[in-house]
Tab-separated table of C-alpha atoms in Angstrom:
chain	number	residue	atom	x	y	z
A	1	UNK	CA	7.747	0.432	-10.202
A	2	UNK	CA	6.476	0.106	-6.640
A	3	UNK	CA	2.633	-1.331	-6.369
A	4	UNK	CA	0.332	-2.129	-4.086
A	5	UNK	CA	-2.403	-3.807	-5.699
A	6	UNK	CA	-6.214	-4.482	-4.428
A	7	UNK	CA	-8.481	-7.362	-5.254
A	8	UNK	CA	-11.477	-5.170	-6.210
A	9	UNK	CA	-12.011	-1.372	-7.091
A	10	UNK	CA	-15.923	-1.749	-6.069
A	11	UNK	CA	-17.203	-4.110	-3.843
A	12	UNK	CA	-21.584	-4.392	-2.816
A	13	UNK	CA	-22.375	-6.820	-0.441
A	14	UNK	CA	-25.578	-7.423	1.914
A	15	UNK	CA	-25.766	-7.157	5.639
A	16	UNK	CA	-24.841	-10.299	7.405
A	17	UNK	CA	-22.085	-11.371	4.740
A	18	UNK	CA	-18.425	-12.329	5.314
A	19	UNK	CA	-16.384	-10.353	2.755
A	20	UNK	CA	-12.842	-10.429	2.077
A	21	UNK	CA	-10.853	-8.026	0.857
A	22	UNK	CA	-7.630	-8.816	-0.557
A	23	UNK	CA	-4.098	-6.364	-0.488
A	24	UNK	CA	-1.266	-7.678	-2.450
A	25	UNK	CA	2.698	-5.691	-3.102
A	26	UNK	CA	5.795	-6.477	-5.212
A	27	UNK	CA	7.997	-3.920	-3.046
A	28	UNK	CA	9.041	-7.056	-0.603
A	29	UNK	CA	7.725	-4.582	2.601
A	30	UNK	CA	7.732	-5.806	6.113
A	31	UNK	CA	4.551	-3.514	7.102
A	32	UNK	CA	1.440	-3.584	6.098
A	33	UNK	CA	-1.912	-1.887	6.924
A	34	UNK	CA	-5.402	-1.851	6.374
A	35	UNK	CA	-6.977	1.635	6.520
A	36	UNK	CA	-10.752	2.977	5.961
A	37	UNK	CA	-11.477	6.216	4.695
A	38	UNK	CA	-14.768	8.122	5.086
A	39	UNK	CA	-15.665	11.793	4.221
A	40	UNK	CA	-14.700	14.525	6.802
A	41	UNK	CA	-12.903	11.848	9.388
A	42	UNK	CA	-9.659	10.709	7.085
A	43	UNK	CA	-7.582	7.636	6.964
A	44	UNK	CA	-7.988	5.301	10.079
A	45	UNK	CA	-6.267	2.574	10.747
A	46	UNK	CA	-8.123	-0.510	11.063
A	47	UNK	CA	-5.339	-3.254	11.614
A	48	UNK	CA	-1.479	-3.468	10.289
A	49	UNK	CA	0.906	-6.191	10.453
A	50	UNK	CA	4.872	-6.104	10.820
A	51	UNK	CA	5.706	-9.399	9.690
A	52	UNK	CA	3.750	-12.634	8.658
A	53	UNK	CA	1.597	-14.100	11.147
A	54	UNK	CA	1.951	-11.139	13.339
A	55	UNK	CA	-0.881	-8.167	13.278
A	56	UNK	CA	-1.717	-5.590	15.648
A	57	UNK	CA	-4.960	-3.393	15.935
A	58	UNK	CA	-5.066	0.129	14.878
A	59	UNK	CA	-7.670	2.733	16.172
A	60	UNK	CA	-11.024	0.898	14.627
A	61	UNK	CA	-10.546	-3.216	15.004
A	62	UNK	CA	-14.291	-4.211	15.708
A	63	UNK	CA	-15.719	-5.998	13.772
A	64	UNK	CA	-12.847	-6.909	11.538
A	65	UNK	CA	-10.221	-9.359	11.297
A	66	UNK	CA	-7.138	-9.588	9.798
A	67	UNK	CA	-4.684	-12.501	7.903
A	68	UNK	CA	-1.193	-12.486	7.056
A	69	UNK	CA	-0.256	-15.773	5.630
A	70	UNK	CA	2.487	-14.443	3.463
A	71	UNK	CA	4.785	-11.248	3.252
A	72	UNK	CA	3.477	-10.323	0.297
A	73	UNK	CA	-0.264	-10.372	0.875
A	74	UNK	CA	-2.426	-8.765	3.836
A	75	UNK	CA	-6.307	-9.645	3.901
A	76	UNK	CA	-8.843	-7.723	5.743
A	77	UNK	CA	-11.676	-10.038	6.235
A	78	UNK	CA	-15.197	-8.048	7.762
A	79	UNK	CA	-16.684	-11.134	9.635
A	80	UNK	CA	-20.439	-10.495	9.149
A	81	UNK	CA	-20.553	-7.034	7.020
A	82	UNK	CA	-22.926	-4.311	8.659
A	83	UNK	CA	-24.226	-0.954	6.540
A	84	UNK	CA	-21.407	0.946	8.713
A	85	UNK	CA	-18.856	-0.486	7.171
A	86	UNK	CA	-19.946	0.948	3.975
A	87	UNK	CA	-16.440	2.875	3.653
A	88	UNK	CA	-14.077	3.297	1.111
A	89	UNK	CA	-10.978	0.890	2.218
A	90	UNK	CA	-7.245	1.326	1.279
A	91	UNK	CA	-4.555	-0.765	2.110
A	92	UNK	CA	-0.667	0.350	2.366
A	93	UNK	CA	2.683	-1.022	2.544
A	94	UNK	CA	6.057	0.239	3.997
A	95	UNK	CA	9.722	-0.631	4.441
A	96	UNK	CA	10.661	-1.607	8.513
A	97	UNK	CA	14.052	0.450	10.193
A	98	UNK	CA	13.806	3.379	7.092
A	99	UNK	CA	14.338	6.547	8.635
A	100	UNK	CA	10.685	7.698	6.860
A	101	UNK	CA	8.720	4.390	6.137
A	102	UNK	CA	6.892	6.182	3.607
A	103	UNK	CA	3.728	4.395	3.218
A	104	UNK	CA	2.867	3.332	-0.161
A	105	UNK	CA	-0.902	2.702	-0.886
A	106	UNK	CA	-3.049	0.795	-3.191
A	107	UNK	CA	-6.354	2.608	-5.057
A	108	UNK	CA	-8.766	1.526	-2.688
A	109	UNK	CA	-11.934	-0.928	-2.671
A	110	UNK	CA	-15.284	1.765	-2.318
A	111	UNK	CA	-17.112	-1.401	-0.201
A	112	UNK	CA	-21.222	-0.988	-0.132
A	113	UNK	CA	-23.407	-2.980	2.328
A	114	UNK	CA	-26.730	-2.805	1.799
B	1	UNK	CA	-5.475	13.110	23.092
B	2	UNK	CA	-4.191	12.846	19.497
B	3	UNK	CA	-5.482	15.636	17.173
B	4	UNK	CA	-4.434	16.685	13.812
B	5	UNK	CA	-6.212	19.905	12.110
B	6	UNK	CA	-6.170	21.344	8.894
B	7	UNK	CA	-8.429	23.408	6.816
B	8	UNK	CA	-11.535	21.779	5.234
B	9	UNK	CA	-11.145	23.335	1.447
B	10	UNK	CA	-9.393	25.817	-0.220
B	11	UNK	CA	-9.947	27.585	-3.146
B	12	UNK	CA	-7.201	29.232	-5.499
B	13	UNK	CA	-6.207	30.731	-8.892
B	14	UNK	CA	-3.937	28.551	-11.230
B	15	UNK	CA	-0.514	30.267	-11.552
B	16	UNK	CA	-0.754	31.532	-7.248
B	17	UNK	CA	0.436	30.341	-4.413
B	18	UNK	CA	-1.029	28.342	-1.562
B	19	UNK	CA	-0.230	27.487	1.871
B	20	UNK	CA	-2.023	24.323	3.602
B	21	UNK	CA	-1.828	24.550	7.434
B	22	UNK	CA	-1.646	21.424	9.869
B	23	UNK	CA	-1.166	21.547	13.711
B	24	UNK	CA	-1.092	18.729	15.757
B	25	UNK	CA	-1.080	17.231	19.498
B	26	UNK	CA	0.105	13.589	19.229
B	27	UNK	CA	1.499	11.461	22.467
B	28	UNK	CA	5.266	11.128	20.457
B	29	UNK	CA	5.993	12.554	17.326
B	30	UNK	CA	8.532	10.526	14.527
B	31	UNK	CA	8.118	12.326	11.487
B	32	UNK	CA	5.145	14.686	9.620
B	33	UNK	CA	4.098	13.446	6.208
B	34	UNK	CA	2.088	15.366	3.482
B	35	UNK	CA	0.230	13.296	1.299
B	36	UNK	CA	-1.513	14.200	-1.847
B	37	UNK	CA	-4.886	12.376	-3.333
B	38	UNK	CA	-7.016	13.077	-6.489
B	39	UNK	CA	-10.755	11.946	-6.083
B	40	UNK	CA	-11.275	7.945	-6.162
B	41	UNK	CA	-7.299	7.900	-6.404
B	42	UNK	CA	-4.849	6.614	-4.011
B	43	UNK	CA	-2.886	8.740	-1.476
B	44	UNK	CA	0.845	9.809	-2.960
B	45	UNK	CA	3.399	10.647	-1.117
B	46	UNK	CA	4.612	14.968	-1.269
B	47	UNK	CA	6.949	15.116	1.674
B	48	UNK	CA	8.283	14.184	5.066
B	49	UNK	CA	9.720	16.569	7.566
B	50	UNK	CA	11.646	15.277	10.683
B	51	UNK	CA	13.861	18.247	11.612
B	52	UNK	CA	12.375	22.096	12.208
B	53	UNK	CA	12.558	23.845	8.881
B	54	UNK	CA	11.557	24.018	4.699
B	55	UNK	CA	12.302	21.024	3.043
B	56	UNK	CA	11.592	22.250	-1.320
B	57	UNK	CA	11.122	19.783	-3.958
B	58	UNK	CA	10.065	21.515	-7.115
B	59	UNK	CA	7.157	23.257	-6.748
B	60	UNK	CA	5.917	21.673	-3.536
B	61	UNK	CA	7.860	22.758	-0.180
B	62	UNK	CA	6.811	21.417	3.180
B	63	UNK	CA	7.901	23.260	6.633
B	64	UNK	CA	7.776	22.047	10.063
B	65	UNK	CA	8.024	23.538	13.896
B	66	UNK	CA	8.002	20.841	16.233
B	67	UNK	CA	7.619	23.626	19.274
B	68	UNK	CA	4.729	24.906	17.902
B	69	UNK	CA	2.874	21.390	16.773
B	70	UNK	CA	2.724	22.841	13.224
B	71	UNK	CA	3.524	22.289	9.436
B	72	UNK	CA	1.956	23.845	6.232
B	73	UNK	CA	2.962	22.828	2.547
B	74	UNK	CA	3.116	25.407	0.029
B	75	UNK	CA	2.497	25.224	-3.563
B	76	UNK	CA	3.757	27.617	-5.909
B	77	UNK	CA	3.178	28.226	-9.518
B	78	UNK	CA	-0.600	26.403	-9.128
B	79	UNK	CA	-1.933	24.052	-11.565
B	80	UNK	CA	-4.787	22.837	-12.428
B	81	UNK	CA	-3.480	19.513	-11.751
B	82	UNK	CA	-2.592	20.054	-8.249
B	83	UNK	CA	-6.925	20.249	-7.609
B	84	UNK	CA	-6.976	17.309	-5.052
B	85	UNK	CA	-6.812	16.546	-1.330
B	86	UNK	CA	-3.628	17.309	0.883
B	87	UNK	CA	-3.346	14.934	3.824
B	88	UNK	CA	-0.918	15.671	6.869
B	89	UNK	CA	0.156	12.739	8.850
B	90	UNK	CA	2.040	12.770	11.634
B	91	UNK	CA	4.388	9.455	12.807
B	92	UNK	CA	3.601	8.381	16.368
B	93	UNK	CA	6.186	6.712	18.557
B	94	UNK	CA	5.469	3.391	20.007
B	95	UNK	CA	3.944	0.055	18.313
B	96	UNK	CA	5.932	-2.953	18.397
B	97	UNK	CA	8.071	-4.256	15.357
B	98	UNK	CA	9.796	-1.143	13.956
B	99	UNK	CA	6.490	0.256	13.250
B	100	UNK	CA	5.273	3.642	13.845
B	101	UNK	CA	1.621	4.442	13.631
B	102	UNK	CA	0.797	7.283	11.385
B	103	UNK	CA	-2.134	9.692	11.994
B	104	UNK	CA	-3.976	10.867	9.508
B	105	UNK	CA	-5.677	14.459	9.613
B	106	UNK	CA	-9.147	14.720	7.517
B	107	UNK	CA	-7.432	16.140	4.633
B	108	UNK	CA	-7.801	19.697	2.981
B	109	UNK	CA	-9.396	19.687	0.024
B	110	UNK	CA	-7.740	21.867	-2.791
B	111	UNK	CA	-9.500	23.474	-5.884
B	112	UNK	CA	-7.797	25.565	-8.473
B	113	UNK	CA	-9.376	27.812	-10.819
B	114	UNK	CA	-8.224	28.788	-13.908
């Protein structure tokens, strides 16, 4: 069964804090992506990666950064944490060269900075 | 500019039918995926068109008109299940490594009354 697996369901943290959030799937996919989600604007992408070592930013990069050490595992790391990040974050995975990449997607980390 | 709308929230009777709208105005366009998420659940994937037409799976159909920048999905024979949110994404050309970006709309929130 295809999963995509995340480190922590809820997450609080205080402003100024480095916080890591881990993303980790079984389905051997090239792609990976970091996504936050908040009320009224929908999934946007914060960073994905195509391979390891490689990443590329999506639509919303500041103020995060990104690690891909390993196919199997994507980190999203929020450098010093600020109360707008507060943000429910999901993290996906897809096959490369499939003629629909479906993108398969963990249950989230709900991330409060206070 | 790259726009995807679709209603905020519906409302419907279990056993009815229901159409969810999406129109969009991307730069490219690879692909339109519906997505379906229960509350504090991850996104799951419903469809994908590519071509102009109805694709059907079950109860759950999903059309697409590339001329007119439009999709809805349809659900038929409503449950109380299907109470959750209905994302359309639409598949972006570009972005290196065999990826293509995917753009989320806000999602269309979906209640079913018995």
């Amino acid at each position: 069964d295809v999963k995509v697996t995340q480190s922590s369901r809820y997450l609080v943290k205080r402003t100024g804090e480095k916080v890591f959030l881990e993303c980790v799937q079984d389905m051997d996919h090239e792609n990976m992506f970091w996504y936050r989600q908040d009320p009224g604007l929908g999934l946007r992408l914060i960073y994905f990666s195509y391979d390891v070592k490689m990443k590329e930013k999506g639509d919303i990069p500041e103020g995060y950064s990104v690690s891909r050490e390993k196919k199997e595992r994507f980190s999203l790391i929020l450098e010093s944490a600020s109360t707008n990040q507060t943000s429910m974050y999901l993290c996906a995975s897809s096959l490369i060269g499939v003629s629909y990449n479906e993108q398969f997607f963990g249950p989230g980390t709900r991330l409060t900075v206070l | 500019g790259q726009n995807i709308d679709q209603p905020t929230e519906m409302t419907a009777t279990e056993g009815a039918i229901v159409q969810i709208n999406c129109t969009y105005q991307t730069s490219g366009f690879n692909g339109l995926f519906w997505y379906q998420q229960h509350a504090g659940e991850a996104p799951t994937f419903l469809s994908y068109n590519v071509l102009d037409g109805l694709e059907e799976k079950g109860r759950f159909s999903s059309f697409l008109s590339r001329s007119k920048g439009y999709s809805y999905l349809l659900l038929k024979e409503l449950q109380m299940k299907d109470s959750a949110s209905y994302l359309c994404a639409v598949r972006d050309t570009g972005g290196s490594g065999g990826y293509n970006k995917l753009i989320f709309g806000a999602g269309t929130r979906l209640a079913v009354h018995p």
